[in-house]
Amino acid sequence: MSDFVLEIGAENIPASYLPPAAEQLREDARAVLARNRLVHGQIDTAATPRRLVLTVRGLSGRQEAGEEVLTGPPVARAFLPDGNPTPAAEGFARAQGVPVDRLERIRTQKGEYLGVRKRLARRGASAVLSAELPALIAGLKFPKAMKWEATGARFARPVRWIVALHGRDVVAVSFAGVRAGRVTWGRPWMRDEHRSIPDAGAYAARVKSLGVILDPATR
């Protein structure tokens, strides 16, 4: 279990855009983690004019075990009167890569079907996040959004940097031509106003050292 932090650094975002975007970021992240069977603790978001931040406490390093149930033909159409499987049952078994006798009878609201249970792979959290986060970022909604570079990505204002860390590890995320790393910025136009973040747990302190106050009530 390690903390995870995602920081989307951008040019100045209008103040009225920030609270709804932070709320959407939290709820969308919660849905992504649940859908991908990633156990976690508290989810927090924060926003300043130049950043949206997602923090997940105690994110597991690998997906929880799970299984997928795939159903084929109804049992009534799966066997001949002599008990032998019909072409429908044989075709379904062949498509799933199992013999017919490995198929189960699975009850559903629509009746009894032949089916198969498959164990789902337990992917690493970093691999899951690398695949999911670009769509999560792209899905954030704003009253008005901009396009500013070749990929055609849209965001409230141009994205200039991304931090994505699970524990000490950088999560490979790319959005709008920007690749995630571990460097955050205060004022991006000032060369010395940046900090390298060793791990996700150190994020808040490193940002604070730049004079950035994440909590809107404190600001």
PDB file of C-alpha atoms in Angstrom:
ATOM      1  CA  MET A   1       0.000   0.000   0.000  1.00  0.00           C
ATOM      2  CA  SER A   2       1.471   3.367  -1.067  1.00  0.00           C
ATOM      3  CA  ASP A   3      -0.003   6.828  -1.510  1.00  0.00           C
ATOM      4  CA  PHE A   4      -0.740   8.061  -5.018  1.00  0.00           C
ATOM      5  CA  VAL A   5      -0.741  11.648  -6.238  1.00  0.00           C
ATOM      6  CA  LEU A   6      -1.745  13.145  -9.569  1.00  0.00           C
ATOM      7  CA  GLU A   7      -1.085  16.830 -10.219  1.00  0.00           C
ATOM      8  CA  ILE A   8      -2.256  18.447 -13.452  1.00  0.00           C
ATOM      9  CA  GLY A   9      -0.334  21.694 -13.871  1.00  0.00           C
ATOM     10  CA  ALA A  10      -1.800  24.269 -16.221  1.00  0.00           C
ATOM     11  CA  GLU A  11      -1.874  27.926 -17.099  1.00  0.00           C
ATOM     12  CA  ASN A  12      -4.212  29.989 -14.912  1.00  0.00           C
ATOM     13  CA  ILE A  13      -7.604  28.298 -14.665  1.00  0.00           C
ATOM     14  CA  PRO A  14     -10.585  30.568 -13.873  1.00  0.00           C
ATOM     15  CA  ALA A  15     -11.467  30.359 -10.177  1.00  0.00           C
ATOM     16  CA  SER A  16     -15.094  29.396 -10.850  1.00  0.00           C
ATOM     17  CA  TYR A  17     -13.936  26.306 -12.791  1.00  0.00           C
ATOM     18  CA  LEU A  18     -11.951  24.833  -9.899  1.00  0.00           C
ATOM     19  CA  PRO A  19     -14.467  23.512  -7.310  1.00  0.00           C
ATOM     20  CA  PRO A  20     -16.603  21.573  -9.828  1.00  0.00           C
ATOM     21  CA  ALA A  21     -13.501  20.168 -11.527  1.00  0.00           C
ATOM     22  CA  ALA A  22     -12.018  19.043  -8.199  1.00  0.00           C
ATOM     23  CA  GLU A  23     -15.290  17.344  -7.253  1.00  0.00           C
ATOM     24  CA  GLN A  24     -15.541  15.584 -10.608  1.00  0.00           C
ATOM     25  CA  LEU A  25     -11.897  14.493 -10.352  1.00  0.00           C
ATOM     26  CA  ARG A  26     -12.581  12.870  -6.968  1.00  0.00           C
ATOM     27  CA  GLU A  27     -15.726  11.044  -8.067  1.00  0.00           C
ATOM     28  CA  ASP A  28     -14.310   9.916 -11.414  1.00  0.00           C
ATOM     29  CA  ALA A  29     -11.170   8.622  -9.696  1.00  0.00           C
ATOM     30  CA  ARG A  30     -13.287   6.713  -7.193  1.00  0.00           C
ATOM     31  CA  ALA A  31     -15.167   5.063 -10.067  1.00  0.00           C
ATOM     32  CA  VAL A  32     -11.947   4.162 -11.906  1.00  0.00           C
ATOM     33  CA  LEU A  33     -10.432   2.533  -8.816  1.00  0.00           C
ATOM     34  CA  ALA A  34     -13.603   0.583  -8.055  1.00  0.00           C
ATOM     35  CA  ARG A  35     -13.983  -0.620 -11.634  1.00  0.00           C
ATOM     36  CA  ASN A  36     -10.387  -1.803 -11.660  1.00  0.00           C
ATOM     37  CA  ARG A  37     -10.498  -3.555  -8.277  1.00  0.00           C
ATOM     38  CA  LEU A  38      -7.849  -1.335  -6.683  1.00  0.00           C
ATOM     39  CA  VAL A  39      -8.197  -1.127  -2.904  1.00  0.00           C
ATOM     40  CA  HIS A  40      -7.500   2.288  -1.411  1.00  0.00           C
ATOM     41  CA  GLY A  41      -8.033   4.610   1.517  1.00  0.00           C
ATOM     42  CA  GLN A  42      -9.186   8.213   1.537  1.00  0.00           C
ATOM     43  CA  ILE A  43      -9.460  10.151  -1.719  1.00  0.00           C
ATOM     44  CA  ASP A  44      -8.846  13.910  -1.625  1.00  0.00           C
ATOM     45  CA  THR A  45      -8.668  16.615  -4.251  1.00  0.00           C
ATOM     46  CA  ALA A  46      -7.339  20.161  -4.189  1.00  0.00           C
ATOM     47  CA  ALA A  47      -7.158  22.987  -6.690  1.00  0.00           C
ATOM     48  CA  THR A  48      -5.247  26.214  -7.194  1.00  0.00           C
ATOM     49  CA  PRO A  49      -5.262  28.486 -10.251  1.00  0.00           C
ATOM     50  CA  ARG A  50      -2.395  26.480 -11.759  1.00  0.00           C
ATOM     51  CA  ARG A  51      -3.102  22.932 -10.632  1.00  0.00           C
ATOM     52  CA  LEU A  52      -5.678  20.226  -9.972  1.00  0.00           C
ATOM     53  CA  VAL A  53      -4.532  17.597  -7.492  1.00  0.00           C
ATOM     54  CA  LEU A  54      -5.783  14.101  -6.707  1.00  0.00           C
ATOM     55  CA  THR A  55      -4.419  12.248  -3.674  1.00  0.00           C
ATOM     56  CA  VAL A  56      -5.254   8.621  -2.879  1.00  0.00           C
ATOM     57  CA  ARG A  57      -4.100   7.260   0.474  1.00  0.00           C
ATOM     58  CA  GLY A  58      -2.948   3.658   0.763  1.00  0.00           C
ATOM     59  CA  LEU A  59      -3.456   2.568  -2.830  1.00  0.00           C
ATOM     60  CA  SER A  60      -2.742  -1.127  -3.297  1.00  0.00           C
ATOM     61  CA  GLY A  61       0.060  -2.137  -5.619  1.00  0.00           C
ATOM     62  CA  ARG A  62      -2.001  -4.719  -7.501  1.00  0.00           C
ATOM     63  CA  GLN A  63      -5.607  -5.412  -8.386  1.00  0.00           C
ATOM     64  CA  GLU A  64      -7.700  -7.583  -6.099  1.00  0.00           C
ATOM     65  CA  ALA A  65      -8.557 -11.087  -7.296  1.00  0.00           C
ATOM     66  CA  GLY A  66     -11.704 -11.284  -9.367  1.00  0.00           C
ATOM     67  CA  GLU A  67     -13.559 -13.383 -11.884  1.00  0.00           C
ATOM     68  CA  GLU A  68     -15.581 -12.800 -15.005  1.00  0.00           C
ATOM     69  CA  VAL A  69     -18.715 -14.784 -15.820  1.00  0.00           C
ATOM     70  CA  LEU A  70     -19.413 -15.216 -19.529  1.00  0.00           C
ATOM     71  CA  THR A  71     -22.705 -16.718 -20.642  1.00  0.00           C
ATOM     72  CA  GLY A  72     -23.472 -18.520 -23.875  1.00  0.00           C
ATOM     73  CA  PRO A  73     -26.611 -20.222 -25.196  1.00  0.00           C
ATOM     74  CA  PRO A  74     -29.622 -21.021 -23.001  1.00  0.00           C
ATOM     75  CA  VAL A  75     -29.453 -24.508 -21.532  1.00  0.00           C
ATOM     76  CA  ALA A  76     -32.682 -25.332 -23.414  1.00  0.00           C
ATOM     77  CA  ARG A  77     -30.825 -24.850 -26.729  1.00  0.00           C
ATOM     78  CA  ALA A  78     -27.474 -26.247 -25.588  1.00  0.00           C
ATOM     79  CA  PHE A  79     -28.202 -29.981 -25.635  1.00  0.00           C
ATOM     80  CA  LEU A  80     -29.907 -32.442 -27.969  1.00  0.00           C
ATOM     81  CA  PRO A  81     -32.527 -34.904 -26.672  1.00  0.00           C
ATOM     82  CA  ASP A  82     -29.789 -37.561 -26.388  1.00  0.00           C
ATOM     83  CA  GLY A  83     -27.761 -35.248 -24.126  1.00  0.00           C
ATOM     84  CA  ASN A  84     -25.062 -34.380 -26.650  1.00  0.00           C
ATOM     85  CA  PRO A  85     -24.150 -30.671 -27.029  1.00  0.00           C
ATOM     86  CA  THR A  86     -25.635 -28.662 -29.852  1.00  0.00           C
ATOM     87  CA  PRO A  87     -23.439 -26.679 -32.286  1.00  0.00           C
ATOM     88  CA  ALA A  88     -24.320 -23.575 -30.257  1.00  0.00           C
ATOM     89  CA  ALA A  89     -22.831 -25.082 -27.087  1.00  0.00           C
ATOM     90  CA  GLU A  90     -19.793 -26.433 -28.917  1.00  0.00           C
ATOM     91  CA  GLY A  91     -19.174 -23.092 -30.626  1.00  0.00           C
ATOM     92  CA  PHE A  92     -19.380 -21.180 -27.334  1.00  0.00           C
ATOM     93  CA  ALA A  93     -16.989 -23.606 -25.619  1.00  0.00           C
ATOM     94  CA  ARG A  94     -14.565 -23.373 -28.522  1.00  0.00           C
ATOM     95  CA  ALA A  95     -14.671 -19.562 -28.433  1.00  0.00           C
ATOM     96  CA  GLN A  96     -13.849 -19.618 -24.709  1.00  0.00           C
ATOM     97  CA  GLY A  97     -11.028 -22.133 -25.140  1.00  0.00           C
ATOM     98  CA  VAL A  98     -12.577 -24.800 -22.893  1.00  0.00           C
ATOM     99  CA  PRO A  99     -14.194 -28.216 -23.476  1.00  0.00           C
ATOM    100  CA  VAL A 100     -17.971 -28.399 -23.307  1.00  0.00           C
ATOM    101  CA  ASP A 101     -17.856 -30.364 -20.061  1.00  0.00           C
ATOM    102  CA  ARG A 102     -16.158 -27.385 -18.392  1.00  0.00           C
ATOM    103  CA  LEU A 103     -19.168 -25.169 -19.016  1.00  0.00           C
ATOM    104  CA  GLU A 104     -21.443 -24.449 -16.044  1.00  0.00           C
ATOM    105  CA  ARG A 105     -25.164 -23.939 -15.779  1.00  0.00           C
ATOM    106  CA  ILE A 106     -25.600 -20.351 -14.648  1.00  0.00           C
ATOM    107  CA  ARG A 107     -28.922 -18.973 -13.470  1.00  0.00           C
ATOM    108  CA  THR A 108     -29.771 -15.442 -14.581  1.00  0.00           C
ATOM    109  CA  GLN A 109     -32.884 -13.289 -14.466  1.00  0.00           C
ATOM    110  CA  LYS A 110     -33.644 -14.435 -17.995  1.00  0.00           C
ATOM    111  CA  GLY A 111     -33.266 -18.134 -17.253  1.00  0.00           C
ATOM    112  CA  GLU A 112     -30.543 -20.789 -17.144  1.00  0.00           C
ATOM    113  CA  TYR A 113     -27.586 -20.425 -19.496  1.00  0.00           C
ATOM    114  CA  LEU A 114     -24.364 -22.267 -20.175  1.00  0.00           C
ATOM    115  CA  GLY A 115     -21.407 -20.234 -19.072  1.00  0.00           C
ATOM    116  CA  VAL A 116     -17.818 -20.174 -17.971  1.00  0.00           C
ATOM    117  CA  ARG A 117     -16.015 -18.466 -15.090  1.00  0.00           C
ATOM    118  CA  LYS A 118     -12.597 -16.964 -15.773  1.00  0.00           C
ATOM    119  CA  ARG A 119     -10.132 -15.598 -13.279  1.00  0.00           C
ATOM    120  CA  LEU A 120      -9.202 -12.007 -14.044  1.00  0.00           C
ATOM    121  CA  ALA A 121      -5.541 -11.059 -14.229  1.00  0.00           C
ATOM    122  CA  ARG A 122      -4.207  -9.059 -11.278  1.00  0.00           C
ATOM    123  CA  ARG A 123      -2.471  -6.164 -13.010  1.00  0.00           C
ATOM    124  CA  GLY A 124      -0.158  -3.791 -11.207  1.00  0.00           C
ATOM    125  CA  ALA A 125      -1.656  -0.483 -10.090  1.00  0.00           C
ATOM    126  CA  SER A 126       0.841   1.552 -12.140  1.00  0.00           C
ATOM    127  CA  ALA A 127      -0.104  -0.288 -15.339  1.00  0.00           C
ATOM    128  CA  VAL A 128      -3.816   0.254 -14.642  1.00  0.00           C
ATOM    129  CA  LEU A 129      -3.359   3.948 -13.862  1.00  0.00           C
ATOM    130  CA  SER A 130      -1.159   4.469 -16.907  1.00  0.00           C
ATOM    131  CA  ALA A 131      -3.998   3.198 -19.080  1.00  0.00           C
ATOM    132  CA  GLU A 132      -6.851   4.942 -17.252  1.00  0.00           C
ATOM    133  CA  LEU A 133      -5.535   8.394 -16.305  1.00  0.00           C
ATOM    134  CA  PRO A 134      -5.356   9.992 -19.775  1.00  0.00           C
ATOM    135  CA  ALA A 135      -9.104   9.410 -20.221  1.00  0.00           C
ATOM    136  CA  LEU A 136      -9.750  10.580 -16.653  1.00  0.00           C
ATOM    137  CA  ILE A 137      -7.985  13.883 -17.362  1.00  0.00           C
ATOM    138  CA  ALA A 138      -9.579  14.281 -20.781  1.00  0.00           C
ATOM    139  CA  GLY A 139     -13.025  13.685 -19.264  1.00  0.00           C
ATOM    140  CA  LEU A 140     -12.895  16.651 -16.881  1.00  0.00           C
ATOM    141  CA  LYS A 141     -15.596  19.139 -17.867  1.00  0.00           C
ATOM    142  CA  PHE A 142     -15.261  22.916 -17.875  1.00  0.00           C
ATOM    143  CA  PRO A 143     -17.618  25.713 -18.984  1.00  0.00           C
ATOM    144  CA  LYS A 144     -15.138  26.406 -21.762  1.00  0.00           C
ATOM    145  CA  ALA A 145     -12.169  24.320 -22.895  1.00  0.00           C
ATOM    146  CA  MET A 146      -9.214  25.013 -25.182  1.00  0.00           C
ATOM    147  CA  LYS A 147      -7.253  23.170 -27.845  1.00  0.00           C
ATOM    148  CA  TRP A 148      -3.648  24.352 -28.092  1.00  0.00           C
ATOM    149  CA  GLU A 149      -1.444  21.589 -29.460  1.00  0.00           C
ATOM    150  CA  ALA A 150      -1.196  18.897 -32.123  1.00  0.00           C
ATOM    151  CA  THR A 151      -3.027  16.053 -30.370  1.00  0.00           C
ATOM    152  CA  GLY A 152      -6.241  18.084 -30.182  1.00  0.00           C
ATOM    153  CA  ALA A 153      -6.689  17.457 -26.450  1.00  0.00           C
ATOM    154  CA  ARG A 154      -9.008  19.872 -24.651  1.00  0.00           C
ATOM    155  CA  PHE A 155      -8.661  21.324 -21.153  1.00  0.00           C
ATOM    156  CA  ALA A 156      -9.637  24.516 -19.341  1.00  0.00           C
ATOM    157  CA  ARG A 157      -6.202  25.994 -20.051  1.00  0.00           C
ATOM    158  CA  PRO A 158      -3.025  24.564 -21.617  1.00  0.00           C
ATOM    159  CA  VAL A 159      -1.494  21.774 -19.530  1.00  0.00           C
ATOM    160  CA  ARG A 160       2.189  22.443 -18.858  1.00  0.00           C
ATOM    161  CA  TRP A 161       3.269  19.650 -16.493  1.00  0.00           C
ATOM    162  CA  ILE A 162       1.936  16.495 -14.857  1.00  0.00           C
ATOM    163  CA  VAL A 163       3.063  14.749 -11.681  1.00  0.00           C
ATOM    164  CA  ALA A 164       1.949  11.129 -11.252  1.00  0.00           C
ATOM    165  CA  LEU A 165       3.538   9.138  -8.426  1.00  0.00           C
ATOM    166  CA  HIS A 166       2.576   5.867  -6.776  1.00  0.00           C
ATOM    167  CA  GLY A 167       4.857   5.730  -3.801  1.00  0.00           C
ATOM    168  CA  ARG A 168       8.311   6.458  -5.226  1.00  0.00           C
ATOM    169  CA  ASP A 169       7.453   5.367  -8.745  1.00  0.00           C
ATOM    170  CA  VAL A 170       6.486   7.649 -11.620  1.00  0.00           C
ATOM    171  CA  VAL A 171       3.338   6.408 -13.349  1.00  0.00           C
ATOM    172  CA  ALA A 172       3.733   6.603 -17.120  1.00  0.00           C
ATOM    173  CA  VAL A 173       0.951   8.996 -18.108  1.00  0.00           C
ATOM    174  CA  SER A 174       0.799  11.255 -21.142  1.00  0.00           C
ATOM    175  CA  PHE A 175      -1.830  13.880 -21.930  1.00  0.00           C
ATOM    176  CA  ALA A 176      -1.781  16.683 -24.506  1.00  0.00           C
ATOM    177  CA  GLY A 177       1.809  15.881 -25.359  1.00  0.00           C
ATOM    178  CA  VAL A 178       2.947  16.220 -21.731  1.00  0.00           C
ATOM    179  CA  ARG A 179       4.531  13.236 -20.001  1.00  0.00           C
ATOM    180  CA  ALA A 180       4.168  12.762 -16.263  1.00  0.00           C
ATOM    181  CA  GLY A 181       7.180  13.072 -14.013  1.00  0.00           C
ATOM    182  CA  ARG A 182       8.012  14.028 -10.453  1.00  0.00           C
ATOM    183  CA  VAL A 183       8.664  17.786 -10.852  1.00  0.00           C
ATOM    184  CA  THR A 184       6.115  20.351  -9.697  1.00  0.00           C
ATOM    185  CA  TRP A 185       6.207  24.100 -10.293  1.00  0.00           C
ATOM    186  CA  GLY A 186       5.301  27.248  -8.420  1.00  0.00           C
ATOM    187  CA  ARG A 187       5.390  29.854 -11.140  1.00  0.00           C
ATOM    188  CA  PRO A 188       6.438  27.982 -14.298  1.00  0.00           C
ATOM    189  CA  TRP A 189       7.987  31.074 -15.856  1.00  0.00           C
ATOM    190  CA  MET A 190      10.476  31.334 -12.952  1.00  0.00           C
ATOM    191  CA  ARG A 191      13.331  28.910 -13.535  1.00  0.00           C
ATOM    192  CA  ASP A 192      14.073  28.227  -9.881  1.00  0.00           C
ATOM    193  CA  GLU A 193      10.481  27.731  -8.735  1.00  0.00           C
ATOM    194  CA  HIS A 194      10.234  23.971  -9.039  1.00  0.00           C
ATOM    195  CA  ARG A 195      10.678  20.969  -6.766  1.00  0.00           C
ATOM    196  CA  SER A 196      11.437  17.304  -7.415  1.00  0.00           C
ATOM    197  CA  ILE A 197       9.134  15.060  -5.388  1.00  0.00           C
ATOM    198  CA  PRO A 198      10.779  11.876  -4.073  1.00  0.00           C
ATOM    199  CA  ASP A 199       7.517  10.081  -3.317  1.00  0.00           C
ATOM    200  CA  ALA A 200       3.786  10.733  -3.214  1.00  0.00           C
ATOM    201  CA  GLY A 201       3.788  11.215   0.553  1.00  0.00           C
ATOM    202  CA  ALA A 202       6.145  14.180   0.213  1.00  0.00           C
ATOM    203  CA  TYR A 203       3.992  16.025  -2.326  1.00  0.00           C
ATOM    204  CA  ALA A 204       2.157  18.411   0.019  1.00  0.00           C
ATOM    205  CA  ALA A 205       5.337  19.507   1.807  1.00  0.00           C
ATOM    206  CA  ARG A 206       7.231  20.092  -1.449  1.00  0.00           C
ATOM    207  CA  VAL A 207       4.415  22.182  -2.881  1.00  0.00           C
ATOM    208  CA  LYS A 208       4.147  24.171   0.341  1.00  0.00           C
ATOM    209  CA  SER A 209       7.869  24.957   0.113  1.00  0.00           C
ATOM    210  CA  LEU A 210       7.064  26.785  -3.136  1.00  0.00           C
ATOM    211  CA  GLY A 211       4.581  29.006  -1.320  1.00  0.00           C
ATOM    212  CA  VAL A 212       1.602  27.139  -2.789  1.00  0.00           C
ATOM    213  CA  ILE A 213      -1.351  26.738  -0.400  1.00  0.00           C
ATOM    214  CA  LEU A 214      -3.544  23.853  -1.528  1.00  0.00           C
ATOM    215  CA  ASP A 215      -6.371  24.296   0.974  1.00  0.00           C
ATOM    216  CA  PRO A 216      -8.798  26.924  -0.397  1.00  0.00           C
ATOM    217  CA  ALA A 217     -10.077  27.774   3.109  1.00  0.00           C
ATOM    218  CA  THR A 218      -6.540  28.577   4.237  1.00  0.00           C
ATOM    219  CA  ARG A 219      -5.886  30.641   1.107  1.00  0.00           C
TER     220      ARG A 219
END
